[in-house]
Short mmCIF file of C-alpha atoms in Angstrom, two decimals:
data_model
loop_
_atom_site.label_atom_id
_atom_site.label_comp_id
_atom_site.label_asym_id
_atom_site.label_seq_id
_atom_site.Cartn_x
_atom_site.Cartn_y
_atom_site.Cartn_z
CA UNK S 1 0.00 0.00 0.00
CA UNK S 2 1.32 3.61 -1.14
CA UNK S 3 0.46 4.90 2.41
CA UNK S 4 3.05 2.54 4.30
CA UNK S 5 5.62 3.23 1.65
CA UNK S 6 5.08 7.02 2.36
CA UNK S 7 5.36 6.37 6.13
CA UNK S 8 8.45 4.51 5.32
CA UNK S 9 9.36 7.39 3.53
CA UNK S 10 8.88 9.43 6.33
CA UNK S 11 11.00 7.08 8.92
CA UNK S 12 14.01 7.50 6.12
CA UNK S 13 13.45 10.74 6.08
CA UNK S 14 14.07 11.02 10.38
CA UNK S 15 16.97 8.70 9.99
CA UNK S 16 18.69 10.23 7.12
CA UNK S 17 18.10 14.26 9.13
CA UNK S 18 19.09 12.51 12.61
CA UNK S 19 22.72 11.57 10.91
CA UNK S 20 22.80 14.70 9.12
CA UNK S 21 22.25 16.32 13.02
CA UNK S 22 25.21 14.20 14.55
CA UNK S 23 27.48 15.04 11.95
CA UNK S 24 26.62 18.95 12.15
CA UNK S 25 27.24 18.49 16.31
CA UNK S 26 29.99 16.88 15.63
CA UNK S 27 31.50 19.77 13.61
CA UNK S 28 29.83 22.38 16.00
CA UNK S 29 31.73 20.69 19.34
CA UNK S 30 35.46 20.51 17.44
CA UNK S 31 35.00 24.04 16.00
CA UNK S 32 38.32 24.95 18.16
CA UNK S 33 39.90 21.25 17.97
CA UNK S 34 43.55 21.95 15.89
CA UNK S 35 43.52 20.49 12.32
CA UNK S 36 39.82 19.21 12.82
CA UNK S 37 38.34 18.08 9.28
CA UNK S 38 34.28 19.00 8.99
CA UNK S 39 31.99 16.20 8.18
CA UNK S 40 28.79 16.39 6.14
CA UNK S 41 25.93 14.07 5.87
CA UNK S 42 24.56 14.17 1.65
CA UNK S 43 21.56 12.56 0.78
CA UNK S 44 20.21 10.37 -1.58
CA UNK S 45 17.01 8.77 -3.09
CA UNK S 46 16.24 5.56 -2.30
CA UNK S 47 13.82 4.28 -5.56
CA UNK S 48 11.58 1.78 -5.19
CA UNK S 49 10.07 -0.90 -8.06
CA UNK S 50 6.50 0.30 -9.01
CA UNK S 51 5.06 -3.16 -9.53
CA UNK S 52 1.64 -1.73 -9.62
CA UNK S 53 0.16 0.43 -12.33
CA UNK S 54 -1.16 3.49 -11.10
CA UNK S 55 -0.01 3.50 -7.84
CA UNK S 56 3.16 5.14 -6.40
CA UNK S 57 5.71 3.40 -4.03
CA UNK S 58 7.81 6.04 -2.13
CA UNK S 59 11.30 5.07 -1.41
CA UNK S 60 12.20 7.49 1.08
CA UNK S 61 15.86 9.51 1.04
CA UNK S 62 19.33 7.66 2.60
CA UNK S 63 22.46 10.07 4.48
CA UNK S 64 25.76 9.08 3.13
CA UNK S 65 28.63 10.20 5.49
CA UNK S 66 31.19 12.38 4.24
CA UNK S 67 34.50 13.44 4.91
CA UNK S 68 36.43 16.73 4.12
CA UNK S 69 39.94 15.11 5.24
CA UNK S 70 42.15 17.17 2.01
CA UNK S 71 40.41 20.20 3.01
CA UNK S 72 43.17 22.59 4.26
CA UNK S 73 42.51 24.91 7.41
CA UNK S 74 44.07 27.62 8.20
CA UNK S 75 47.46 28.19 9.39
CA UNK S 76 48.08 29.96 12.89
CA UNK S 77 50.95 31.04 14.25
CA UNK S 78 51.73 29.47 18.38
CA UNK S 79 53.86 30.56 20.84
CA UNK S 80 55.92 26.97 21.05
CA UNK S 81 58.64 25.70 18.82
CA UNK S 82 57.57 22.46 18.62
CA UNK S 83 53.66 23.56 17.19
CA UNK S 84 53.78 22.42 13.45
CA UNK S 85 51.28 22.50 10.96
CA UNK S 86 51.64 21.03 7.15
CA UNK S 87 50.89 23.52 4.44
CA UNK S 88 49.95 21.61 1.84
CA UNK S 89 48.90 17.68 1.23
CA UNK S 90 49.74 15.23 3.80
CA UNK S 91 49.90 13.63 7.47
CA UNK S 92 52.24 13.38 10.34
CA UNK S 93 52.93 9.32 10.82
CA UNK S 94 51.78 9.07 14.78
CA UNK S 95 51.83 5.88 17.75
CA UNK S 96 50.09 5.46 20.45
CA UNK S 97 53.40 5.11 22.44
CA UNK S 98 57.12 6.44 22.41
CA UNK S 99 59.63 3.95 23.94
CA UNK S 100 59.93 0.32 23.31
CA UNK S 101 57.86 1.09 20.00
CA UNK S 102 57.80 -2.36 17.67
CA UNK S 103 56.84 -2.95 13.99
CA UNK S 104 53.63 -4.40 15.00
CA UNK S 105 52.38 -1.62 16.66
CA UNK S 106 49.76 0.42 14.63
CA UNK S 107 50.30 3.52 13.04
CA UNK S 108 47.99 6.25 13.16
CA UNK S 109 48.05 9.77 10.44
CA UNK S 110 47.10 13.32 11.96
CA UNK S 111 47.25 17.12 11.14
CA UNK S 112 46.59 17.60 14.87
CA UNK S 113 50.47 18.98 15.45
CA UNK S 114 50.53 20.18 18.84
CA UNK S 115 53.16 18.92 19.74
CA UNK S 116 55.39 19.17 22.77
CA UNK S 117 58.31 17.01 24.72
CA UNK S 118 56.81 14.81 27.15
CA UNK S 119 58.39 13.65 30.64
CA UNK S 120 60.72 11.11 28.47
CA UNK S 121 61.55 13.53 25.77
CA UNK S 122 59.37 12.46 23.20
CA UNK S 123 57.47 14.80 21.23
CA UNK S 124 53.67 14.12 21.56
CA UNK S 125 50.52 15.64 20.89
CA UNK S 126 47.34 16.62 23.34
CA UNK S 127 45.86 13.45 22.07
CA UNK S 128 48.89 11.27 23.35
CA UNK S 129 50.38 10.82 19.79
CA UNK S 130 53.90 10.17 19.33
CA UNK S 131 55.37 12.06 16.29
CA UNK S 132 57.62 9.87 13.90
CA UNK S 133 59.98 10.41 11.48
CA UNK S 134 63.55 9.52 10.45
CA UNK S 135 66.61 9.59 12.71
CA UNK S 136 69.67 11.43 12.04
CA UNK S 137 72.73 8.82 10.34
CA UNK S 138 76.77 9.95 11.97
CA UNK S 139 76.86 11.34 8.92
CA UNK S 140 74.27 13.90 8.94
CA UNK S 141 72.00 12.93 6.58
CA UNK S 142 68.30 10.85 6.74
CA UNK S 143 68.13 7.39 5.29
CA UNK S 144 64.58 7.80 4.07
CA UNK S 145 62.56 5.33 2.77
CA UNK S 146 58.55 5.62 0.61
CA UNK S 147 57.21 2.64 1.91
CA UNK S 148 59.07 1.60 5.28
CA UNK S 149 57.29 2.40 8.30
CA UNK S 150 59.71 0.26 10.35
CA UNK S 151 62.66 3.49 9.42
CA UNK S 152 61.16 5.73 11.54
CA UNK S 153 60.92 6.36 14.95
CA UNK S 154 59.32 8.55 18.04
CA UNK S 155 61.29 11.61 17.95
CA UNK S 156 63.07 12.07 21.23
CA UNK S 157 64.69 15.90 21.70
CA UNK S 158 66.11 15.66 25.50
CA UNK S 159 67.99 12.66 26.11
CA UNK S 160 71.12 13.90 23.51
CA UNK S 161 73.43 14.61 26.16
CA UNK S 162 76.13 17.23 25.57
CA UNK S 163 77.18 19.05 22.35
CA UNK S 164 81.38 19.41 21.36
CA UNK S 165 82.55 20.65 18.30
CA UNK S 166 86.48 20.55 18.26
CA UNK S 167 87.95 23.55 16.24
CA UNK S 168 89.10 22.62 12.81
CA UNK S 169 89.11 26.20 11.02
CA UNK S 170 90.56 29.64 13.09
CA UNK S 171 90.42 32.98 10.83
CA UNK S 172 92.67 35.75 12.05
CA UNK S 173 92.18 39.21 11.29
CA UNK S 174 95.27 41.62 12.50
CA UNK S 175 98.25 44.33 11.68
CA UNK S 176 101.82 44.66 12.11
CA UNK S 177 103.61 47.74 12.52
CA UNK S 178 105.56 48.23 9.91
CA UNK S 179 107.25 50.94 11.49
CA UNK S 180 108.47 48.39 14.47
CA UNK S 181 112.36 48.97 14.82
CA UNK S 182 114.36 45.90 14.37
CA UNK S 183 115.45 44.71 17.64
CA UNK S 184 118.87 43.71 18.86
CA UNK S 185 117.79 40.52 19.77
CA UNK S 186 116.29 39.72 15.66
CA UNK S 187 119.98 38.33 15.04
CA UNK S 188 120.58 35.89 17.50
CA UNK S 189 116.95 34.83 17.04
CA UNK S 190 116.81 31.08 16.50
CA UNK S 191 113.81 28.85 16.21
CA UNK S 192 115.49 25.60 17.76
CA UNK S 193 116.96 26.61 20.33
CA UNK S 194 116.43 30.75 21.28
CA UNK S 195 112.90 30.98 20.25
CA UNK S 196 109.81 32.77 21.06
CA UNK S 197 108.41 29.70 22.52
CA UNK S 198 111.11 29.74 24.84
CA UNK S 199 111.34 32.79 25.74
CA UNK S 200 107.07 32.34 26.89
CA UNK S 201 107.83 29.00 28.88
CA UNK S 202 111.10 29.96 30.35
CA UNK S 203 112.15 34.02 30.05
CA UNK S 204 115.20 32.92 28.43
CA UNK S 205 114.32 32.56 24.35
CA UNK S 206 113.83 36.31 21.93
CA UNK S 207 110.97 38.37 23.34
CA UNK S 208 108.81 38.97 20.15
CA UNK S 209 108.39 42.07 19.06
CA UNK S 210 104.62 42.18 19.64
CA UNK S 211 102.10 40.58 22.35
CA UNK S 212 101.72 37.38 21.21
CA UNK S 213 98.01 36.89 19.35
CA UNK S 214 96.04 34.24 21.54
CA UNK S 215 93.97 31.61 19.68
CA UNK S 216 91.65 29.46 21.25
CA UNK S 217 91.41 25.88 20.29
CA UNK S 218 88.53 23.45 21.28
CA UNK S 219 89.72 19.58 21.42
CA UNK S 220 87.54 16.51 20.53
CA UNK S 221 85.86 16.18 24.23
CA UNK S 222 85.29 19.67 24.88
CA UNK S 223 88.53 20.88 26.55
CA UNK S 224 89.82 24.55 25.73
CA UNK S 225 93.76 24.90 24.57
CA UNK S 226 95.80 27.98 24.34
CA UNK S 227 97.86 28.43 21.04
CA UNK S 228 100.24 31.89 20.69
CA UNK S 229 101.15 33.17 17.20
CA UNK S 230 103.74 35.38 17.93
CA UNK S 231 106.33 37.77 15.79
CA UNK S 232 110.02 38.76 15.65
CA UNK S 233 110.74 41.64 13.04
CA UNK S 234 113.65 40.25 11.09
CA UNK S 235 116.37 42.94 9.74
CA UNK S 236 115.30 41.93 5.78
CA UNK S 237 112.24 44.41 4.89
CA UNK S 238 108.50 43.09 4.96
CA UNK S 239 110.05 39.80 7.08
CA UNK S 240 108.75 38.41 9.78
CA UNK S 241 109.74 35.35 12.25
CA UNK S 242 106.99 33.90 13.29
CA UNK S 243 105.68 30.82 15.72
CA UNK S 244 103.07 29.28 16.91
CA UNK S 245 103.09 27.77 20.19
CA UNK S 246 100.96 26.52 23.05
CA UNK S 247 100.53 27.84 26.42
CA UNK S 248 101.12 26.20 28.59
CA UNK S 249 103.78 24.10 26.36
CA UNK S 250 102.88 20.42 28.01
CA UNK S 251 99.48 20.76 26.30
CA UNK S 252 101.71 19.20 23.04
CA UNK S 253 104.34 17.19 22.27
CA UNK S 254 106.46 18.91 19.26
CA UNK S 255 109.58 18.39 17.75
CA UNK S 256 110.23 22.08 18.53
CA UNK S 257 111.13 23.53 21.83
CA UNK S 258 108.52 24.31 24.52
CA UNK S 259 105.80 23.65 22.86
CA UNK S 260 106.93 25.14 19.73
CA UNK S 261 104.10 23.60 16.93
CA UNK S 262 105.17 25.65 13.55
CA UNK S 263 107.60 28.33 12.87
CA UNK S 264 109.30 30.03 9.99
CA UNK S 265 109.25 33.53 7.82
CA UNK S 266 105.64 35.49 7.38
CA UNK S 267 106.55 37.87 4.32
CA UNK S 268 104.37 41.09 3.50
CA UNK S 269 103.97 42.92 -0.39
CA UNK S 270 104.87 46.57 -0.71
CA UNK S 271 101.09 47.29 -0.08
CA UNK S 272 100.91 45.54 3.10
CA UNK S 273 99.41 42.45 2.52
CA UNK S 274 100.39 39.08 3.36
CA UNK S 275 102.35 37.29 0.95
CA UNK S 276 101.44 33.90 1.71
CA UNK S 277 102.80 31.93 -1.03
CA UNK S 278 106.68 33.37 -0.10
CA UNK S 279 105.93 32.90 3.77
CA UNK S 280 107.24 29.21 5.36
CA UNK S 281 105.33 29.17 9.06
CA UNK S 282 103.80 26.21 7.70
CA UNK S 283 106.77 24.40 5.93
CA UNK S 284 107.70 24.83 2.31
CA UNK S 285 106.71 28.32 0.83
CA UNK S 286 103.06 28.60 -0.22
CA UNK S 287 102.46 25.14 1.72
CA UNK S 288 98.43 24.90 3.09
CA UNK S 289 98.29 27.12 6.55
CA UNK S 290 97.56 23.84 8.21
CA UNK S 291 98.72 22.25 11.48
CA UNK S 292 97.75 18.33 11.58
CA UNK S 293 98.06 17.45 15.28
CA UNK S 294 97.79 13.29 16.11
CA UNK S 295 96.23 12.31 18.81
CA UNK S 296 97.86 11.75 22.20
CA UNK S 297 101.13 9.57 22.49
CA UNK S 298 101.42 10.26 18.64
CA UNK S 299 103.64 11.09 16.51
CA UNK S 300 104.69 15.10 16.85
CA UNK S 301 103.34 17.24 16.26
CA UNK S 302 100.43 15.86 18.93
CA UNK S 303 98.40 16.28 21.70
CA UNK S 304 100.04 15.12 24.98
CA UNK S 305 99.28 11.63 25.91
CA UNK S 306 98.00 12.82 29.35
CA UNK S 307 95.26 15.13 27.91
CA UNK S 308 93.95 11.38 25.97
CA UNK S 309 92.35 12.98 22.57
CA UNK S 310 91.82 12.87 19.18
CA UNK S 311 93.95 13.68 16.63
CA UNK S 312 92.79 17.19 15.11
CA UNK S 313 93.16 19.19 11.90
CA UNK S 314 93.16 22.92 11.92
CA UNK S 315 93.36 25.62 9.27
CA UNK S 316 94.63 29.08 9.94
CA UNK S 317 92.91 32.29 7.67
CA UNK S 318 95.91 34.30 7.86
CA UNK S 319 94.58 36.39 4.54
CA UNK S 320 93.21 39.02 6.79
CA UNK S 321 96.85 39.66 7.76
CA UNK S 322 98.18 43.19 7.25
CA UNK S 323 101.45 45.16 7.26
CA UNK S 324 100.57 48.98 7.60
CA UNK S 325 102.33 51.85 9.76
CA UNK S 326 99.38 51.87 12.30
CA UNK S 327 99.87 49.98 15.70
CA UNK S 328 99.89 46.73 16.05
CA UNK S 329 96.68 45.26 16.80
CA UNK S 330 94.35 42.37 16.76
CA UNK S 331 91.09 43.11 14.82
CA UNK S 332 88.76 39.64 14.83
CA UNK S 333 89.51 36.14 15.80
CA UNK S 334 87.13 33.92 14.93
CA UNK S 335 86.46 30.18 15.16
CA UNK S 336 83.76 27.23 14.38
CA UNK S 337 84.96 25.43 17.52
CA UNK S 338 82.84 25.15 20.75
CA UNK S 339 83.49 23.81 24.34
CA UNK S 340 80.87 21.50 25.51
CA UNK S 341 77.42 22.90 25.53
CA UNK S 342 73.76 21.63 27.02
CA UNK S 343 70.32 21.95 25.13
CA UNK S 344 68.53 25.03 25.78
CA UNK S 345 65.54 24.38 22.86
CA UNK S 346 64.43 23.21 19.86
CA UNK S 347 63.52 24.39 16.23
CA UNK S 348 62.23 22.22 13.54
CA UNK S 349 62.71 23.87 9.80
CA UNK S 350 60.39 23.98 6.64
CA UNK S 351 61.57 20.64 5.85
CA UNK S 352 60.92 18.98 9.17
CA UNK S 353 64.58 18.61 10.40
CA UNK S 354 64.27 18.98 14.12
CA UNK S 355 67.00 20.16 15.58
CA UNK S 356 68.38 21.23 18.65
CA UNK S 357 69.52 23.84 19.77
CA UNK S 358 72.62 24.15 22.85
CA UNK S 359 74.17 27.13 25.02
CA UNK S 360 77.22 26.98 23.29
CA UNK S 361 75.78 28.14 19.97
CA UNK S 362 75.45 24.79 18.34
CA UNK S 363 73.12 23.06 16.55
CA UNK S 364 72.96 18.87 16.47
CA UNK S 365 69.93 17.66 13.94
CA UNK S 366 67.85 15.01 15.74
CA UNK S 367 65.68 13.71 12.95
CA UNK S 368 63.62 14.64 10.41
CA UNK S 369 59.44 14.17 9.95
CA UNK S 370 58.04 12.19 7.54
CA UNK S 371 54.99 12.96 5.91
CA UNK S 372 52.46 10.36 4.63
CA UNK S 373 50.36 10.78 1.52
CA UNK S 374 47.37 9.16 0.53
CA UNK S 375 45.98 9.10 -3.66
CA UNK S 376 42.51 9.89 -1.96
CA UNK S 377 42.77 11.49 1.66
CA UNK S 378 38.89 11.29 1.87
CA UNK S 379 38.75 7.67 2.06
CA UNK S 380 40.95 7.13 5.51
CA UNK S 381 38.87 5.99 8.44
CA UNK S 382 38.87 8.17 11.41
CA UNK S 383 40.04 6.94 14.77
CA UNK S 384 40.02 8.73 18.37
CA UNK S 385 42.23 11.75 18.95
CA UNK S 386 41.74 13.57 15.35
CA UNK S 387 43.59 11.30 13.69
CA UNK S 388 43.00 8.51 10.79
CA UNK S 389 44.07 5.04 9.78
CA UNK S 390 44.88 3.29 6.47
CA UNK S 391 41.78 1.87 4.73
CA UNK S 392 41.07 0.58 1.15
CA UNK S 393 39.33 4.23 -0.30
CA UNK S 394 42.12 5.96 0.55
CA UNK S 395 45.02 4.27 -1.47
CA UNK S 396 48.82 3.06 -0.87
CA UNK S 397 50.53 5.42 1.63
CA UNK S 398 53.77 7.21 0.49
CA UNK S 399 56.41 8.24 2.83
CA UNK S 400 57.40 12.00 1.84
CA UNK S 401 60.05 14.61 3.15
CA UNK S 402 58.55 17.93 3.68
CA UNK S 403 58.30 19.96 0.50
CA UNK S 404 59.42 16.97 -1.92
CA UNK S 405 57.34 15.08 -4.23
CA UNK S 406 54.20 16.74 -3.88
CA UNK S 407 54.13 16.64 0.35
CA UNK S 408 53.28 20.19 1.86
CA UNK S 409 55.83 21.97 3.84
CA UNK S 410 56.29 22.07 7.56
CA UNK S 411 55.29 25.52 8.98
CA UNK S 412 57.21 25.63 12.33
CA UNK S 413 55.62 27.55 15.56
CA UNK S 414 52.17 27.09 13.51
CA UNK S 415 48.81 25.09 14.03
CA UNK S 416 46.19 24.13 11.36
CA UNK S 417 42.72 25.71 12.26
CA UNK S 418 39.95 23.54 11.98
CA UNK S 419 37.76 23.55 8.93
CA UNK S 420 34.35 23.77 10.54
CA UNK S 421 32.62 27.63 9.57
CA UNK S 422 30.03 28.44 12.40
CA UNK S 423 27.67 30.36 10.00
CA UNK S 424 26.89 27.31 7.21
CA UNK S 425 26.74 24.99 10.31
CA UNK S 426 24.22 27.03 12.09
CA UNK S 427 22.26 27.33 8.67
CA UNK S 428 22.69 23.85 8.38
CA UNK S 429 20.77 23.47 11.95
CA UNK S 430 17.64 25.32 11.07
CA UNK S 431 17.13 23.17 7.72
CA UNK S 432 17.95 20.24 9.49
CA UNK S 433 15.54 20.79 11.92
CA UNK S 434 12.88 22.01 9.37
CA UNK S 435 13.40 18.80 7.63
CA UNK S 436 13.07 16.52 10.12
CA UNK S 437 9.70 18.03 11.31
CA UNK S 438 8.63 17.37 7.69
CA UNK S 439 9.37 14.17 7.73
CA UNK S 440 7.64 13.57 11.42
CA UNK S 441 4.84 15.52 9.85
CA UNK S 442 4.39 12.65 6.98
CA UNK S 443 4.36 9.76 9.62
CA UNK S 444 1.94 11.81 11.28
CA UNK S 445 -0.81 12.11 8.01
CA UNK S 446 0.01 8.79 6.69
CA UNK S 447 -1.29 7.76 10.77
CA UNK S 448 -4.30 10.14 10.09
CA UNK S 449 -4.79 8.54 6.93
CA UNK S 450 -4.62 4.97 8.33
CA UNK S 451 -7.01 6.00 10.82
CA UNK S 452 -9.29 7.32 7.88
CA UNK S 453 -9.07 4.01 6.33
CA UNK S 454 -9.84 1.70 9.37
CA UNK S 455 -12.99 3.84 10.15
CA UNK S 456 -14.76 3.37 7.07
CA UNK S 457 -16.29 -0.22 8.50
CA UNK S 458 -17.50 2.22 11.54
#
């Protein structure tokens, strides 16, 4: 009878509006939730087979679920380092858990990127996520991999102990007064056995003819060394003796006296630069400013065996180096070497290397976030805590780095707004209300009709 199908209708009808209302509260109660997709409920009629000629069978109307997942929010700036949103396609790979993490434990996809360092270290999100990515190889660099979950790993940013970066490069910027007399003691100057670096040790070496020019030299565990470059004017013009030496002189063992690690002739050109393919302080003329010290017990030049550490390189920018007749004077030293050093914070760049950050001005990368792609976002099935798994709609996942291959970028000290608007959801309300007391409205005439029906045999 055409008067239960239109009831039936009318029960759709309250069904299919009641979904539409859950999805719209749904939206309504996460308006403020970070990275929050909206969901909308779209109908469809349901057609029925109209077996009978001249008479109408309603089908009714069904709700089909539907989810806005590759809809991008908006991107808002927070106050913490760790905040990160993803402009562009793509999720942040996420566990329920941090340490002792195995390959058979799930893994969950979110935009929800509040995260923050948790008692362990590990940076999680308000929903207890665990953010993933790929840790940082000894040589600096990510082995990433598209399809290999089991590469990545909760991203821990506390327990990384100290930071030491042992000086390998020392630029010095200075002048040398040309006008300096030559001294009485230039011609008995001798580098084996009356030298500056005796005369710093003992008294009894040639005084140079300037304050020695300290350098600063950081070793492989942390330690801070004393080096001296000092000068002797010689009696030929634009000549210099030089040395370089370390204070105190037990700090090496040389083949030199007290401490004596290099010496030989700085030269100058008639306009006062250095001339460092005639100058020797480093062996042959024009040979590399570089001083190769082995580690300790080694062979000399080397660290002492007492002080136990590496062997280091270290190049000396001498091009800065002037001869003028203006005092003699020290301008810059500078150096990429730094004494040992604890974290003080963290910064993650646009292509999700996290990094962190110590007191001693370095910075040690820790690992870098992957981001997961899906061929259709839409079709991943959502899961507590704003996040989604893998399911058959959505496609094969593809491991990304930030930026690369279609991925979005990482927008540091940022959250993703949710994509729920107030106005079409409060709209959305009134003709979801309207429309479900319709539909109660046909249940209630197709009762009133029933009713008609039953009390015709009255």
């Amino acid at each position: 009878m055409s008067i239960n199908s239109a009831m039936l209708a009318g029960v759709s009808g309250l069904v299919a509006n009641s979904s539409a209302l859950a999805a719209i509260s749904d939206n309504i109660a996460n308006v403020n939730t970070t990275a929050y997709k909206r969901n909308q409920v779209d109908f469809a009629t349901m057609v029925t087979s109209q077996a009978v000629k001249g008479e109408y069978s309603a089908g009714g109307v069904q709700g089909t679920s539907k989810q806005f997942v590759s809809q991008q929010g908006l991107i808002q700036s927070s106050s913490s380092s760790t905040s990160l949103a993803i402009s562009g396609d793509g999720f942040f790979v996420v566990t329920t858990k941090g340490a002792g993490l195995a390959a058979s434990d799930p893994r969950e996809f979110t935009r929800a990127g509040a995260f923050a360092p948790d008692a362990a270290g590990y940076l999680v999100n308000d929903a207890g996520l665990y953010l993933q990515g790929w840790p940082v190889q000894p040589n600096g660099t990510f082995a990433t991999d598209p399809s290999d979950l089991s590469k990545i790993g909760p991203i821990n940013v506390k327990n990384l102990g100290a930071a030491v970066r042992q000086t390998s490069n020392l630029g010095i910027s200075a002048n040398l007064d040309q006008t300096t007399p030559v001294g009485a003691a230039a011609a008995t100057y001798n580098k084996a056995t009356k030298s500056m670096a005796a005369y710093a040790a003992t008294g009894t070496g040639t005084p140079p003819d300037a304050p020695p020019m300290e350098l600063s030299v950081v070793d492989s565990m942390g330690g801070t060394h004393k080096f001296a470059l000092a000068f002797e004017k010689t009696a030929t013009p634009n000549t210099w003796n030089a040395e370089i030496y370390a204070v105190p002189a037990s700090d090496v063992l040389t083949t030199g006296p007290n401490g004596q690690i290099a010496a030989g002739l700085v030269k100058f050109n008639t306009d006062g630069s250095i001339d460092l393919a005639n100058s020797t302080l480093f062996g042959a003329a024009g040979a590399p400013p570089t001083i190769n010290l082995a580690a300790s017990g080694g062979l000399a030049p080397a660290w002492a065996a007492s002080l136990g550490i590496a062997a280091q390189p270290l190049s000396l920018d001498l091009s800065q180096f002037t001869q003028l007749a203006a005092a003699t004077t020290v301008n810059s030293v500078t150096s990429n070497g730094a004494a040992v050093g604890n974290i003080v914070g963290v910064q993650v760049g646009t292509d999700g290397v996290v990094s962190a950050l110590f007191d001693n001005s370095q910075v040690r990368k820790i690992a870098q976030v992957a981001i997961a792609t899906f061929p259709n976002a839409d079709g991943l099935q959502a899961v507590n805590g704003n996040a989604y798994m893998t399911a058959m709609p959505a496609g094969q996942m593809t491991l990304k780095t930030a930026g690369a291959g279609g991925a979005g970028k990482i927008s540091p000290s940022s959250l993703e707004a949710s994509t729920v608007d107030l106005s079409t959801e409060f709209t959305g309300l009134i003709t979801t209300q309207k429309a479900y007391s319709a539909s109660s409205k046909i249940i209630t005439t197709a009762d009133n009709m029933l009713t008609e029906l039953i009390n015709i045999i009255r």
